[in-house]
XYZ file of C-alpha atoms in Angstrom:
467
model
C -0.450 8.541 27.557
C 0.697 10.440 24.460
C 1.831 7.177 22.850
C -1.593 5.602 23.485
C -3.319 8.648 21.981
C -0.996 8.515 18.945
C -1.744 4.808 18.398
C -5.498 5.368 18.785
C -5.347 8.201 16.243
C -3.422 6.027 13.778
C -5.998 3.228 14.132
C -8.848 5.715 13.616
C -7.195 7.178 10.514
C -6.644 3.657 9.192
C -10.300 2.767 9.757
C -11.383 5.928 7.950
C -9.169 4.963 4.995
C -10.547 1.418 4.915
C -14.090 2.786 5.204
C -13.564 5.079 2.206
C -12.460 2.105 0.080
C -15.478 -0.038 0.934
C -17.983 2.844 0.866
C -16.909 3.997 -2.607
C -17.071 0.408 -3.863
C -20.657 -0.001 -2.658
C -21.530 3.482 -3.915
C -20.506 2.309 -7.389
C -23.028 -0.526 -7.175
C -25.733 1.899 -5.969
C -25.204 4.468 -8.740
C -25.187 1.813 -11.465
C -28.366 0.216 -10.104
C -30.143 3.580 -9.951
C -29.092 4.529 -13.505
C -30.361 1.180 -14.790
C -33.687 1.535 -12.931
C -32.940 -1.376 -10.600
C -34.363 -0.993 -7.123
C -32.073 -0.879 -4.102
C -33.575 -1.748 -0.754
C -30.841 -0.438 1.599
C -27.647 1.561 1.220
C -25.682 1.697 4.454
C -22.595 3.500 5.677
C -21.248 0.955 8.126
C -22.452 -2.418 9.361
C -24.789 -3.672 12.058
C -28.103 -2.247 13.194
C -29.339 1.065 11.836
C -28.303 4.045 13.923
C -29.965 6.799 11.911
C -31.417 6.925 8.410
C -34.130 8.044 6.059
C -36.082 6.642 3.113
C -35.923 8.299 -0.296
C -37.971 6.569 -2.950
C -37.707 2.810 -2.501
C -34.252 2.997 -0.847
C -33.395 3.361 2.840
C -30.181 5.337 3.367
C -28.678 4.737 6.781
C -25.661 4.950 9.067
C -25.142 1.764 11.063
C -23.669 1.246 14.507
C -20.229 0.344 13.196
C -19.752 3.293 10.814
C -16.882 1.865 8.737
C -17.358 0.307 5.313
C -20.896 -0.252 4.029
C -23.207 -2.372 1.899
C -25.750 -2.097 -0.917
C -28.734 -4.460 -0.631
C -30.753 -4.998 -3.798
C -34.525 -5.258 -3.598
C -36.112 -8.695 -3.790
C -33.378 -10.703 -2.063
C -36.016 -12.229 0.255
C -37.721 -13.739 -2.804
C -34.456 -15.430 -3.739
C -34.350 -17.088 -0.299
C -37.963 -18.201 -0.789
C -37.201 -19.691 -4.223
C -34.281 -21.669 -2.789
C -36.346 -22.888 0.158
C -39.147 -24.095 -2.122
C -36.709 -25.471 -4.731
C -38.364 -23.514 -7.545
C -37.152 -23.847 -11.134
C -37.036 -20.087 -11.559
C -37.314 -16.884 -9.585
C -40.785 -15.627 -8.640
C -42.321 -13.468 -11.369
C -41.509 -10.156 -9.742
C -40.065 -7.457 -12.001
C -38.495 -5.767 -8.989
C -36.421 -8.860 -8.152
C -32.723 -8.211 -8.819
C -32.223 -11.668 -10.358
C -35.140 -11.063 -12.737
C -33.401 -8.013 -14.219
C -31.697 -8.508 -17.609
C -28.308 -10.195 -17.221
C -26.474 -7.313 -18.918
C -27.783 -4.912 -16.277
C -26.547 -7.167 -13.467
C -23.144 -7.403 -15.177
C -22.877 -3.601 -15.225
C -23.912 -3.348 -11.557
C -21.304 -5.973 -10.618
C -18.570 -4.147 -12.548
C -19.535 -0.752 -11.105
C -17.974 -1.412 -7.680
C -14.444 -2.131 -8.991
C -14.797 0.695 -11.530
C -15.701 3.100 -8.699
C -12.526 2.063 -6.838
C -10.443 2.664 -9.972
C -12.043 6.089 -10.517
C -11.357 7.037 -6.882
C -7.690 6.086 -7.275
C -7.398 8.040 -10.519
C -9.097 11.141 -9.069
C -6.999 11.074 -5.896
C -3.682 10.779 -7.747
C -4.694 13.320 -10.391
C -5.724 15.739 -7.627
C -2.381 15.333 -5.856
C -0.386 16.184 -8.986
C -2.716 19.039 -9.849
C -2.281 20.668 -6.423
C 1.366 19.624 -6.034
C 3.060 17.893 -3.111
C 6.416 17.414 -1.408
C 8.339 14.152 -1.149
C 11.120 13.589 1.384
C 14.083 11.490 0.351
C 17.847 11.213 0.242
C 19.565 12.097 -3.025
C 20.122 9.597 -5.838
C 23.538 8.489 -4.527
C 23.814 4.833 -3.521
C 25.684 2.524 -1.129
C 26.370 -1.104 -2.055
C 24.693 -3.421 0.449
C 27.441 -6.009 -0.112
C 29.957 -3.763 1.640
C 27.946 -3.992 4.845
C 26.470 -7.501 4.489
C 26.725 -9.816 7.488
C 28.149 -12.635 5.373
C 31.038 -12.073 2.967
C 29.672 -14.621 0.494
C 26.422 -12.711 0.044
C 27.972 -9.597 -1.493
C 29.059 -10.651 -5.002
C 25.696 -12.344 -5.695
C 23.745 -9.082 -5.586
C 22.605 -7.731 -8.982
C 24.262 -4.374 -8.180
C 27.664 -6.084 -7.938
C 27.113 -8.059 -11.134
C 26.086 -4.893 -13.008
C 29.211 -3.030 -11.906
C 27.641 -0.434 -9.595
C 29.829 1.132 -6.909
C 29.238 2.947 -3.640
C 28.963 6.675 -4.315
C 27.427 6.260 -7.792
C 24.649 8.647 -8.780
C 21.760 6.942 -10.586
C 20.337 9.671 -12.819
C 17.943 7.662 -15.000
C 16.292 4.227 -15.196
C 15.035 3.089 -18.601
C 15.420 6.656 -19.813
C 13.269 8.176 -17.052
C 14.959 10.877 -14.969
C 15.774 9.968 -11.369
C 16.136 12.754 -8.792
C 16.277 10.885 -5.488
C 16.426 7.479 -3.815
C 12.639 7.264 -3.453
C 12.354 7.364 -7.239
C 15.029 4.652 -7.501
C 12.967 2.508 -5.124
C 9.779 3.090 -7.161
C 11.584 2.036 -10.336
C 13.223 -1.107 -8.880
C 10.633 -2.612 -6.501
C 7.892 -3.451 -9.088
C 10.320 -5.078 -11.553
C 11.813 -8.333 -10.282
C 13.263 -10.373 -13.174
C 12.876 -7.437 -15.601
C 16.000 -6.049 -17.288
C 16.531 -2.344 -16.600
C 18.966 0.179 -18.067
C 20.638 2.478 -15.528
C 22.287 5.794 -16.336
C 25.007 6.336 -13.735
C 27.440 9.169 -13.020
C 30.736 8.124 -11.421
C 33.483 10.693 -10.921
C 32.094 12.926 -13.712
C 31.850 9.975 -16.105
C 28.469 8.832 -17.444
C 27.930 5.053 -17.606
C 25.142 2.869 -19.015
C 24.657 -0.307 -16.989
C 22.164 -3.132 -17.501
C 20.714 -4.739 -14.389
C 18.053 -7.348 -13.607
C 16.490 -7.044 -10.110
C 16.175 -10.307 -8.221
C 12.978 -11.383 -6.474
C 12.816 -10.929 -2.711
C 10.498 -13.864 -1.982
C 9.824 -12.664 1.575
C 8.380 -9.322 0.480
C 7.452 -10.084 -3.171
C 9.487 -7.162 -4.508
C 12.482 -6.577 -6.732
C 15.862 -5.754 -5.199
C 19.360 -5.137 -6.537
C 21.417 -4.836 -3.342
C 21.762 -1.103 -2.800
C 20.988 1.257 0.087
C 20.483 4.992 0.208
C 23.448 7.292 0.757
C 22.063 9.414 3.550
C 24.187 12.313 4.746
C 24.873 12.010 8.530
C 23.365 15.408 9.356
C 21.272 15.321 12.537
C 17.722 16.536 11.939
C 16.314 15.498 15.316
C 17.603 13.866 18.500
C 15.391 11.356 20.245
C 15.169 11.296 24.068
C 17.544 8.314 24.532
C 20.398 9.661 22.426
C 19.909 13.233 23.638
C 19.925 12.081 27.265
C 23.232 10.265 26.820
C 24.754 12.946 24.563
C 23.455 16.389 25.572
C 26.335 18.065 23.733
C 24.944 17.079 20.309
C 22.755 19.625 18.482
C 20.306 19.648 15.623
C 22.143 20.385 12.376
C 25.418 18.734 13.443
C 27.158 16.868 10.632
C 28.974 13.767 11.915
C 32.560 13.860 10.596
C 34.144 10.897 12.346
C 33.473 8.278 15.024
C 36.172 6.355 16.865
C 38.777 8.020 14.659
C 37.184 6.694 11.461
C 35.610 9.029 8.873
C 31.823 8.871 8.483
C 30.700 9.334 4.883
C 27.068 8.285 5.246
C 24.564 7.008 7.803
C 25.039 3.326 6.851
C 28.743 3.587 7.670
C 27.913 5.368 10.936
C 25.497 2.632 12.080
C 27.906 -0.116 10.989
C 30.479 1.175 13.472
C 28.389 -0.189 16.356
C 28.624 -3.850 15.292
C 31.249 -4.409 18.034
C 28.813 -2.844 20.535
C 31.061 -0.134 22.002
C 29.621 1.758 24.962
C 31.370 5.015 24.070
C 33.403 6.371 21.149
C 35.063 9.742 20.415
C 33.072 11.749 17.869
C 33.791 14.808 15.748
C 30.934 16.858 14.284
C 30.806 19.970 12.169
C 28.688 22.766 13.637
C 28.337 26.167 11.952
C 31.586 25.627 10.061
C 33.499 24.636 13.203
C 34.597 21.154 14.285
C 33.341 20.108 17.716
C 34.739 17.059 19.531
C 32.864 15.008 22.099
C 32.235 11.491 23.313
C 29.287 9.559 21.882
C 27.669 7.281 24.494
C 25.546 4.301 23.486
C 22.923 1.974 24.957
C 21.666 -1.341 23.559
C 18.383 -3.230 23.552
C 18.996 -6.597 25.281
C 22.723 -5.874 24.853
C 22.395 -6.518 21.110
C 20.578 -3.844 19.145
C 21.959 -0.278 19.325
C 19.361 2.272 20.450
C 20.087 5.251 18.216
C 16.996 7.437 17.979
C 18.444 10.001 15.599
C 16.633 11.376 12.578
C 18.765 12.509 9.669
C 18.223 15.372 7.282
C 16.536 14.487 3.997
C 15.974 16.458 0.827
C 12.611 17.939 -0.119
C 11.491 17.284 -3.681
C 8.494 19.074 -5.135
C 6.267 17.303 -7.634
C 6.372 18.889 -11.106
C 3.914 21.704 -11.827
C 1.053 20.281 -13.891
C -1.918 21.302 -15.963
C -5.043 19.214 -15.495
C -4.235 16.997 -18.488
C -0.650 16.460 -17.331
C -1.875 15.589 -13.826
C -4.431 13.228 -15.358
C -1.686 11.510 -17.377
C 0.359 11.059 -14.163
C -2.748 9.540 -12.582
C -3.181 7.126 -15.494
C 0.504 6.218 -15.312
C 0.469 5.502 -11.553
C -2.793 3.534 -11.737
C -1.333 1.554 -14.630
C 1.759 0.811 -12.554
C -0.425 -0.490 -9.715
C -2.358 -2.751 -12.089
C 0.819 -4.106 -13.725
C 2.260 -4.664 -10.244
C -0.777 -6.775 -9.277
C -0.440 -8.950 -12.395
C 3.285 -9.197 -11.746
C 2.488 -10.422 -8.231
C 0.250 -13.196 -9.577
C 2.951 -14.250 -12.043
C 5.436 -14.554 -9.155
C 3.256 -16.824 -6.979
C 4.745 -20.034 -8.502
C 8.195 -18.811 -7.425
C 7.427 -19.558 -3.780
C 6.935 -16.002 -2.558
C 5.867 -15.607 1.066
C 2.114 -15.094 0.650
C 1.589 -14.578 4.393
C 3.696 -11.404 4.148
C 2.522 -10.312 0.712
C -1.217 -10.633 1.369
C -3.141 -8.676 3.971
C -6.704 -8.077 5.073
C -8.592 -5.292 6.830
C -6.300 -5.273 9.899
C -3.116 -4.924 7.866
C -4.738 -2.354 5.558
C -5.895 -0.291 8.543
C -2.468 -0.423 10.218
C -0.553 0.445 7.036
C -2.735 3.483 6.283
C -2.625 4.619 9.926
C 1.127 4.145 10.367
C 2.021 5.765 7.055
C -0.109 8.790 7.892
C 0.994 8.964 11.540
C 4.704 8.779 10.751
C 4.281 11.472 8.103
C 2.855 13.981 10.597
C 6.417 14.735 11.796
C 7.044 16.325 8.385
C 3.866 18.389 8.525
C 0.109 17.902 8.376
C 0.007 18.525 4.625
C 2.531 15.741 4.016
C 0.508 13.377 6.224
C -2.591 14.146 4.120
C -0.614 13.454 0.932
C 0.558 10.088 2.285
C -2.979 9.202 3.358
C -4.357 10.007 -0.092
C -1.539 8.113 -1.828
C -2.064 4.958 0.230
C -5.854 5.058 -0.069
C -5.554 5.536 -3.845
C -3.165 2.589 -4.222
C -5.288 0.324 -2.018
C -8.486 1.419 -3.789
C -7.032 0.411 -7.147
C -5.878 -2.894 -5.657
C -9.316 -3.578 -4.135
C -10.982 -2.891 -7.475
C -8.695 -5.273 -9.399
C -8.886 -8.028 -6.783
C -12.700 -7.871 -6.838
C -12.604 -8.659 -10.552
C -11.086 -12.088 -9.924
C -13.466 -14.745 -11.314
C -14.245 -16.272 -7.919
C -17.671 -16.842 -6.328
C -18.667 -14.058 -3.894
C -16.461 -11.558 -5.746
C -17.778 -9.175 -8.395
C -15.709 -10.952 -11.055
C -17.396 -14.245 -10.209
C -20.844 -12.717 -10.647
C -19.808 -11.118 -13.949
C -18.842 -14.572 -15.282
C -22.080 -16.094 -13.926
C -24.344 -13.418 -15.400
C -22.423 -13.383 -18.706
C -22.947 -17.159 -19.042
C -26.647 -16.643 -18.315
C -26.816 -13.959 -20.996
C -25.115 -16.218 -23.555
C -27.330 -19.234 -22.806
C -30.434 -16.974 -22.755
C -31.813 -18.817 -19.789
C -31.875 -17.938 -16.093
C -30.042 -20.084 -13.612
C -32.118 -22.120 -11.195
C -32.264 -20.536 -7.718
C -30.769 -23.703 -6.201
C -27.754 -23.412 -8.563
C -27.249 -19.757 -7.595
C -27.472 -20.738 -3.949
C -24.802 -23.425 -4.392
C -22.648 -20.932 -6.293
C -22.885 -18.585 -3.322
C -22.145 -21.382 -0.835
C -19.014 -22.337 -2.780
C -18.032 -18.674 -2.679
C -18.596 -18.515 1.064
C -16.440 -21.626 1.502
C -13.618 -20.180 -0.613
C -13.983 -16.847 1.152
C -13.802 -18.552 4.564
C -10.536 -20.281 3.611
C -9.103 -17.025 2.264
C -10.330 -15.184 5.375
C -8.529 -17.626 7.680
C -5.330 -17.158 5.663
C -5.731 -13.363 5.636
C -6.402 -13.251 9.382
C -3.287 -15.384 9.951
C -1.344 -12.939 7.778
C -2.792 -9.952 9.661
C -2.032 -11.447 13.087
C 1.512 -12.344 11.987
C 1.928 -8.776 10.730
C 0.761 -7.339 14.066
C 3.057 -9.655 16.062
C 5.966 -8.708 13.815
C 5.125 -5.031 14.241
C 4.769 -5.229 18.030
C 7.990 -7.205 18.472
C 9.927 -4.741 16.369
C 10.192 -6.697 13.119
C 10.445 -4.977 9.775
C 7.391 -4.078 7.709
């Protein structure tokens, strides 16, 4: 029952996040139209039939039955349908008709939605840095993935091996920017496949400068170098399965050895179960004393070890900021998101897995909900921070994607209206109708692909696959 309630809450939170993105986008269109004296017929929070609402001026403001997302309907759209039906050469002479407004005004209204999404992202990130927030991560010490790779041949091909990195190294800077923890390493590596980076590394009190070029993970469309986080094997929380089989273990225990072999980090600890032992002798350190016991194990379908342990992570506080410093962090993060989107498009010819890289409303809802739900274990304030971070990143992405010059997207209408402005002549209603039909066709194809991606994502999630 609790699990069902948790899932329902995560879905609800995800829907709220998705709704914020769409609502702010449509709000941008509304504000621009009002400032330019263009009439808006309906502004709705949600879709479907009107639930409640009121009329202010010429605009009806309403909440619809499905209160997620929204739309902004310009006045005079019925006249456009009439012009198409009667095959008129131009729109009816009605000054209130949206398509009779000057082209430059329609361009601004079209751009206002993506701009609103960008402003939301900037405000959210600036606000986070201004207030301050905690991040949870292991330290900046690394483990080479090649040392625990399933195939021996895979190891030496990793960029980390080629660059000369070693297990136990501390990465203290990337391209001159200070690195405090593994989360910051991930943020610096993931967006930069094929880009050369300069690492500052400390190894046994010696400082090294190493050049490395992340490879492209075509399955996830991210950069990787073949390292994992060095997580100290200190038990933060025991799950019901492990605690039931090993009641002698306590929170705060530091695993010293397993099966007579020393345990330096969590990766090494988990690797010791590749032979699927049912029980191994274990030594832990508790309050300065060594405690010996027997660690019992169970396996899912006799293959995957069921170890529901959580390990202690460090807490890193964001730097204290003035408003202008927080604003600069916001600009920097938004810029990173934009550059990441363009990087993604440049990688498409390299046969990346688009079904994993691209997602629609289902995937967006699940990602926001899961990220927020999983963060609750570290405190409500951290869950709020994660929610805001994800909504900000997705808002920026939605804004940029809507600027693509495709029919039905804001970018497509900007190109259409700009061409009309240049030629100083309105498009025939029938041409606009065909433009919209082409857009609907393209959108339908994209929608099928996105739905396939979303369903595949859900199946992968339900069956225990990685995100």
